[in-house]
């Protein structure tokens, strides 16, 4: 039986969602932060002045461009100072964007689908990371048939839940035949696996590599490429519609800052890790070096449009959405403008749409 611990249900984010009140616990764990614009005289073509624009993020390498842009303030030349809201749990990250407590966030595309279906006014505007989802089992659990009745640690409404669902389905094991335990955070899930409280974990880089390196005999069941192919997307940059409408320059500044981060990370991976390991990624430098190439952070995700839309089938089968998002849920317009306005920067990127 599928025993769902700590289940998170998406609130109704339709236009009249004032009845949904956040609990005290949700906001005690978060710190107020913003993407703040300081615009000087004669700032032609840069982001318009704005205040209180907030953003949230996940924990994996799919956030690397987002993290590096904040760590090095790579949007500063366009008048943008980047700070983050830290949310206590994964579900808070999703809810913050849906409620409008933040205006942008890097998140799994599956979480975006659920927000969109629930009525949240949001769109995908750029990419986050590709690949990097890892399904790891305890020693000896090296085949699908051995997993029946075992406990999986994952995150609800996440690509890390859809991956095991799709992988088990492909290998003839029903999702209902395993016990699913929803975790509050990546560190919690990783420590539970280390302690033997989980038989299987669906996680992201650098934590997948860390577990395979540190837990003797741990088994890599899938890294997603066996069922999705090379280059599949994991996370996306989602933005609220009102930010796109009222301040497209802010969104463009953020996308450009992330594009600068990608160029720097691809040009000097070690320098990027020196900035991020310890403060943003709680793992060893060795594990981070191994993991970085397994989950590249890629801003230009235009070639993943159909892949993202195709995954709605699994999300619908799992009962998370009633109506599949259409092509209008994804808007690459501002990304394409940034690319057109910065050909030299875009030309430096190694990973991008064909």
PDB file of C-alpha atoms in Angstrom, residues 99-254:
ATOM      1  CA  UNK A  99       0.251  32.708  -3.069  1.00  0.00           C
ATOM      2  CA  UNK A 100       2.344  35.581  -4.393  1.00  0.00           C
ATOM      3  CA  UNK A 101       4.598  35.697  -1.343  1.00  0.00           C
ATOM      4  CA  UNK A 102       7.418  35.414  -3.865  1.00  0.00           C
ATOM      5  CA  UNK A 103       7.400  36.435  -7.509  1.00  0.00           C
ATOM      6  CA  UNK A 104       9.855  33.958  -9.018  1.00  0.00           C
ATOM      7  CA  UNK A 105      11.478  30.652  -8.229  1.00  0.00           C
ATOM      8  CA  UNK A 106      13.476  27.752  -9.590  1.00  0.00           C
ATOM      9  CA  UNK A 107      11.423  24.609  -9.033  1.00  0.00           C
ATOM     10  CA  UNK A 108      10.664  21.190 -10.522  1.00  0.00           C
ATOM     11  CA  UNK A 109       8.477  21.490 -13.635  1.00  0.00           C
ATOM     12  CA  UNK A 110       6.052  19.039 -12.014  1.00  0.00           C
ATOM     13  CA  UNK A 111       5.462  21.445  -9.129  1.00  0.00           C
ATOM     14  CA  UNK A 112       4.825  24.177 -11.658  1.00  0.00           C
ATOM     15  CA  UNK A 113       2.173  22.006 -13.347  1.00  0.00           C
ATOM     16  CA  UNK A 114       0.325  21.539 -10.067  1.00  0.00           C
ATOM     17  CA  UNK A 115       0.444  25.277  -9.331  1.00  0.00           C
ATOM     18  CA  UNK A 116      -0.819  26.083 -12.810  1.00  0.00           C
ATOM     19  CA  UNK A 117      -3.649  23.547 -12.511  1.00  0.00           C
ATOM     20  CA  UNK A 118      -4.626  25.022  -9.124  1.00  0.00           C
ATOM     21  CA  UNK A 119      -5.106  28.446 -10.684  1.00  0.00           C
ATOM     22  CA  UNK A 120      -1.821  30.138  -9.801  1.00  0.00           C
ATOM     23  CA  UNK A 121      -1.006  32.900 -12.341  1.00  0.00           C
ATOM     24  CA  UNK A 122       2.478  31.637 -13.244  1.00  0.00           C
ATOM     25  CA  UNK A 123       4.514  30.820 -16.344  1.00  0.00           C
ATOM     26  CA  UNK A 124       7.759  29.038 -17.142  1.00  0.00           C
ATOM     27  CA  UNK A 125      10.165  31.615 -18.578  1.00  0.00           C
ATOM     28  CA  UNK A 126      13.587  29.894 -18.570  1.00  0.00           C
ATOM     29  CA  UNK A 127      15.398  26.697 -17.664  1.00  0.00           C
ATOM     30  CA  UNK A 128      16.909  25.496 -14.412  1.00  0.00           C
ATOM     31  CA  UNK A 129      18.805  22.232 -14.648  1.00  0.00           C
ATOM     32  CA  UNK A 130      18.953  19.114 -16.772  1.00  0.00           C
ATOM     33  CA  UNK A 131      19.283  15.507 -15.639  1.00  0.00           C
ATOM     34  CA  UNK A 132      20.624  14.964 -12.102  1.00  0.00           C
ATOM     35  CA  UNK A 133      17.639  13.070 -10.634  1.00  0.00           C
ATOM     36  CA  UNK A 134      18.905   9.847  -9.043  1.00  0.00           C
ATOM     37  CA  UNK A 135      17.047   6.819  -7.690  1.00  0.00           C
ATOM     38  CA  UNK A 136      19.279   5.114  -5.099  1.00  0.00           C
ATOM     39  CA  UNK A 137      18.564   1.911  -3.153  1.00  0.00           C
ATOM     40  CA  UNK A 138      20.122   0.256  -0.133  1.00  0.00           C
ATOM     41  CA  UNK A 139      22.653  -2.545  -0.752  1.00  0.00           C
ATOM     42  CA  UNK A 140      21.081  -5.655  -2.246  1.00  0.00           C
ATOM     43  CA  UNK A 141      18.005  -3.915  -3.652  1.00  0.00           C
ATOM     44  CA  UNK A 142      19.323  -4.149  -7.175  1.00  0.00           C
ATOM     45  CA  UNK A 143      16.235  -5.104  -9.194  1.00  0.00           C
ATOM     46  CA  UNK A 144      12.655  -3.799  -9.531  1.00  0.00           C
ATOM     47  CA  UNK A 145      11.026  -6.950  -8.105  1.00  0.00           C
ATOM     48  CA  UNK A 146      12.995  -6.567  -4.851  1.00  0.00           C
ATOM     49  CA  UNK A 147      11.410  -3.144  -4.244  1.00  0.00           C
ATOM     50  CA  UNK A 148       7.843  -4.257  -3.587  1.00  0.00           C
ATOM     51  CA  UNK A 149       6.855  -3.393  -0.031  1.00  0.00           C
ATOM     52  CA  UNK A 150       9.950  -1.224   0.450  1.00  0.00           C
ATOM     53  CA  UNK A 151       9.932   2.400   1.602  1.00  0.00           C
ATOM     54  CA  UNK A 152      10.738   5.227  -0.804  1.00  0.00           C
ATOM     55  CA  UNK A 153      11.714   8.683   0.418  1.00  0.00           C
ATOM     56  CA  UNK A 154      10.792  11.453  -2.005  1.00  0.00           C
ATOM     57  CA  UNK A 155       9.040  14.820  -2.351  1.00  0.00           C
ATOM     58  CA  UNK A 156       5.475  15.350  -3.381  1.00  0.00           C
ATOM     59  CA  UNK A 157       4.695  17.199  -6.634  1.00  0.00           C
ATOM     60  CA  UNK A 158       8.357  16.871  -7.567  1.00  0.00           C
ATOM     61  CA  UNK A 159      10.244  15.398 -10.491  1.00  0.00           C
ATOM     62  CA  UNK A 160      11.748  13.225  -7.753  1.00  0.00           C
ATOM     63  CA  UNK A 161       8.345  11.594  -7.303  1.00  0.00           C
ATOM     64  CA  UNK A 162       7.551  11.322 -11.015  1.00  0.00           C
ATOM     65  CA  UNK A 163      10.915   9.661 -11.786  1.00  0.00           C
ATOM     66  CA  UNK A 164      10.318   6.616  -9.527  1.00  0.00           C
ATOM     67  CA  UNK A 165       6.684   6.479 -10.668  1.00  0.00           C
ATOM     68  CA  UNK A 166       7.739   6.327 -14.323  1.00  0.00           C
ATOM     69  CA  UNK A 167      10.693   4.009 -13.675  1.00  0.00           C
ATOM     70  CA  UNK A 168       8.688   1.519 -11.608  1.00  0.00           C
ATOM     71  CA  UNK A 169       5.865   1.562 -14.148  1.00  0.00           C
ATOM     72  CA  UNK A 170       8.304   0.833 -16.962  1.00  0.00           C
ATOM     73  CA  UNK A 171       9.759  -2.045 -14.937  1.00  0.00           C
ATOM     74  CA  UNK A 172       6.420  -3.643 -14.038  1.00  0.00           C
ATOM     75  CA  UNK A 173       6.074  -2.482 -10.414  1.00  0.00           C
ATOM     76  CA  UNK A 174       2.981  -0.528  -9.374  1.00  0.00           C
ATOM     77  CA  UNK A 175       3.583   2.616  -7.339  1.00  0.00           C
ATOM     78  CA  UNK A 176       0.915   1.451  -4.888  1.00  0.00           C
ATOM     79  CA  UNK A 177       3.031  -1.622  -4.099  1.00  0.00           C
ATOM     80  CA  UNK A 178       5.708   0.430  -2.351  1.00  0.00           C
ATOM     81  CA  UNK A 179       5.436   2.642   0.724  1.00  0.00           C
ATOM     82  CA  UNK A 180       5.982   6.310  -0.124  1.00  0.00           C
ATOM     83  CA  UNK A 181       7.267   8.610   2.590  1.00  0.00           C
ATOM     84  CA  UNK A 182       7.229  12.310   1.762  1.00  0.00           C
ATOM     85  CA  UNK A 183      10.188  14.140   3.248  1.00  0.00           C
ATOM     86  CA  UNK A 184      10.392  17.721   4.450  1.00  0.00           C
ATOM     87  CA  UNK A 185      13.823  18.566   3.067  1.00  0.00           C
ATOM     88  CA  UNK A 186      16.731  17.076   1.142  1.00  0.00           C
ATOM     89  CA  UNK A 187      19.045  16.899   4.198  1.00  0.00           C
ATOM     90  CA  UNK A 188      16.302  15.092   6.129  1.00  0.00           C
ATOM     91  CA  UNK A 189      15.852  12.563   3.317  1.00  0.00           C
ATOM     92  CA  UNK A 190      19.596  11.988   2.890  1.00  0.00           C
ATOM     93  CA  UNK A 191      20.142  11.404   6.602  1.00  0.00           C
ATOM     94  CA  UNK A 192      17.157   9.049   6.763  1.00  0.00           C
ATOM     95  CA  UNK A 193      18.665   6.966   3.951  1.00  0.00           C
ATOM     96  CA  UNK A 194      22.078   6.940   5.629  1.00  0.00           C
ATOM     97  CA  UNK A 195      20.452   5.738   8.836  1.00  0.00           C
ATOM     98  CA  UNK A 196      18.625   2.937   7.028  1.00  0.00           C
ATOM     99  CA  UNK A 197      15.167   4.416   7.636  1.00  0.00           C
ATOM    100  CA  UNK A 198      14.547   4.494   3.874  1.00  0.00           C
ATOM    101  CA  UNK A 199      15.057   1.596   1.488  1.00  0.00           C
ATOM    102  CA  UNK A 200      15.048   3.814  -1.588  1.00  0.00           C
ATOM    103  CA  UNK A 201      15.607   7.510  -2.065  1.00  0.00           C
ATOM    104  CA  UNK A 202      14.843   9.701  -5.042  1.00  0.00           C
ATOM    105  CA  UNK A 203      17.215  12.638  -4.804  1.00  0.00           C
ATOM    106  CA  UNK A 204      19.183  15.201  -6.749  1.00  0.00           C
ATOM    107  CA  UNK A 205      22.805  16.093  -7.277  1.00  0.00           C
ATOM    108  CA  UNK A 206      25.118  16.490  -5.464  1.00  0.00           C
ATOM    109  CA  UNK A 207      23.339  14.292  -2.917  1.00  0.00           C
ATOM    110  CA  UNK A 208      22.860  11.295  -5.228  1.00  0.00           C
ATOM    111  CA  UNK A 209      26.584  11.123  -5.884  1.00  0.00           C
ATOM    112  CA  UNK A 210      27.324  11.632  -2.177  1.00  0.00           C
ATOM    113  CA  UNK A 211      25.150   8.678  -1.160  1.00  0.00           C
ATOM    114  CA  UNK A 212      26.558   6.392  -3.847  1.00  0.00           C
ATOM    115  CA  UNK A 213      30.070   7.359  -2.729  1.00  0.00           C
ATOM    116  CA  UNK A 214      29.549   7.272   1.031  1.00  0.00           C
ATOM    117  CA  UNK A 215      27.062   4.411   1.559  1.00  0.00           C
ATOM    118  CA  UNK A 216      28.951   1.212   0.829  1.00  0.00           C
ATOM    119  CA  UNK A 217      27.080  -0.997  -1.612  1.00  0.00           C
ATOM    120  CA  UNK A 218      24.360   1.561  -2.418  1.00  0.00           C
ATOM    121  CA  UNK A 219      22.708   0.837  -5.769  1.00  0.00           C
ATOM    122  CA  UNK A 220      21.950   3.360  -8.501  1.00  0.00           C
ATOM    123  CA  UNK A 221      18.658   2.172  -9.955  1.00  0.00           C
ATOM    124  CA  UNK A 222      18.225   5.078 -12.373  1.00  0.00           C
ATOM    125  CA  UNK A 223      19.541   8.505 -13.225  1.00  0.00           C
ATOM    126  CA  UNK A 224      16.582   9.236 -15.487  1.00  0.00           C
ATOM    127  CA  UNK A 225      18.471   8.917 -18.760  1.00  0.00           C
ATOM    128  CA  UNK A 226      17.427   5.273 -19.100  1.00  0.00           C
ATOM    129  CA  UNK A 227      13.765   6.276 -19.384  1.00  0.00           C
ATOM    130  CA  UNK A 228      13.883   9.927 -20.492  1.00  0.00           C
ATOM    131  CA  UNK A 229      17.033  10.091 -22.605  1.00  0.00           C
ATOM    132  CA  UNK A 230      19.979  12.471 -22.408  1.00  0.00           C
ATOM    133  CA  UNK A 231      19.399  16.115 -21.541  1.00  0.00           C
ATOM    134  CA  UNK A 232      15.961  15.793 -19.939  1.00  0.00           C
ATOM    135  CA  UNK A 233      14.950  18.828 -17.940  1.00  0.00           C
ATOM    136  CA  UNK A 234      14.464  18.784 -14.182  1.00  0.00           C
ATOM    137  CA  UNK A 235      13.810  22.309 -12.913  1.00  0.00           C
ATOM    138  CA  UNK A 236      12.600  25.527 -14.496  1.00  0.00           C
ATOM    139  CA  UNK A 237      12.470  29.224 -13.682  1.00  0.00           C
ATOM    140  CA  UNK A 238       8.829  30.079 -12.993  1.00  0.00           C
ATOM    141  CA  UNK A 239       7.574  33.644 -12.608  1.00  0.00           C
ATOM    142  CA  UNK A 240       4.235  35.159 -11.652  1.00  0.00           C
ATOM    143  CA  UNK A 241       2.307  36.701 -14.528  1.00  0.00           C
ATOM    144  CA  UNK A 242       2.020  40.134 -12.936  1.00  0.00           C
ATOM    145  CA  UNK A 243       5.808  40.446 -12.774  1.00  0.00           C
ATOM    146  CA  UNK A 244       6.050  39.627 -16.467  1.00  0.00           C
ATOM    147  CA  UNK A 245       3.364  42.180 -17.291  1.00  0.00           C
ATOM    148  CA  UNK A 246       4.446  45.010 -14.982  1.00  0.00           C
ATOM    149  CA  UNK A 247       8.215  44.628 -14.997  1.00  0.00           C
ATOM    150  CA  UNK A 248       9.532  42.483 -17.854  1.00  0.00           C
ATOM    151  CA  UNK A 249      12.897  44.215 -17.448  1.00  0.00           C
ATOM    152  CA  UNK A 250      13.225  42.647 -14.000  1.00  0.00           C
ATOM    153  CA  UNK A 251      12.666  39.172 -15.411  1.00  0.00           C
ATOM    154  CA  UNK A 252      15.145  39.826 -18.226  1.00  0.00           C
ATOM    155  CA  UNK A 253      17.765  41.031 -15.736  1.00  0.00           C
ATOM    156  CA  UNK A 254      17.325  37.838 -13.731  1.00  0.00           C
TER     157      UNK A 254
END
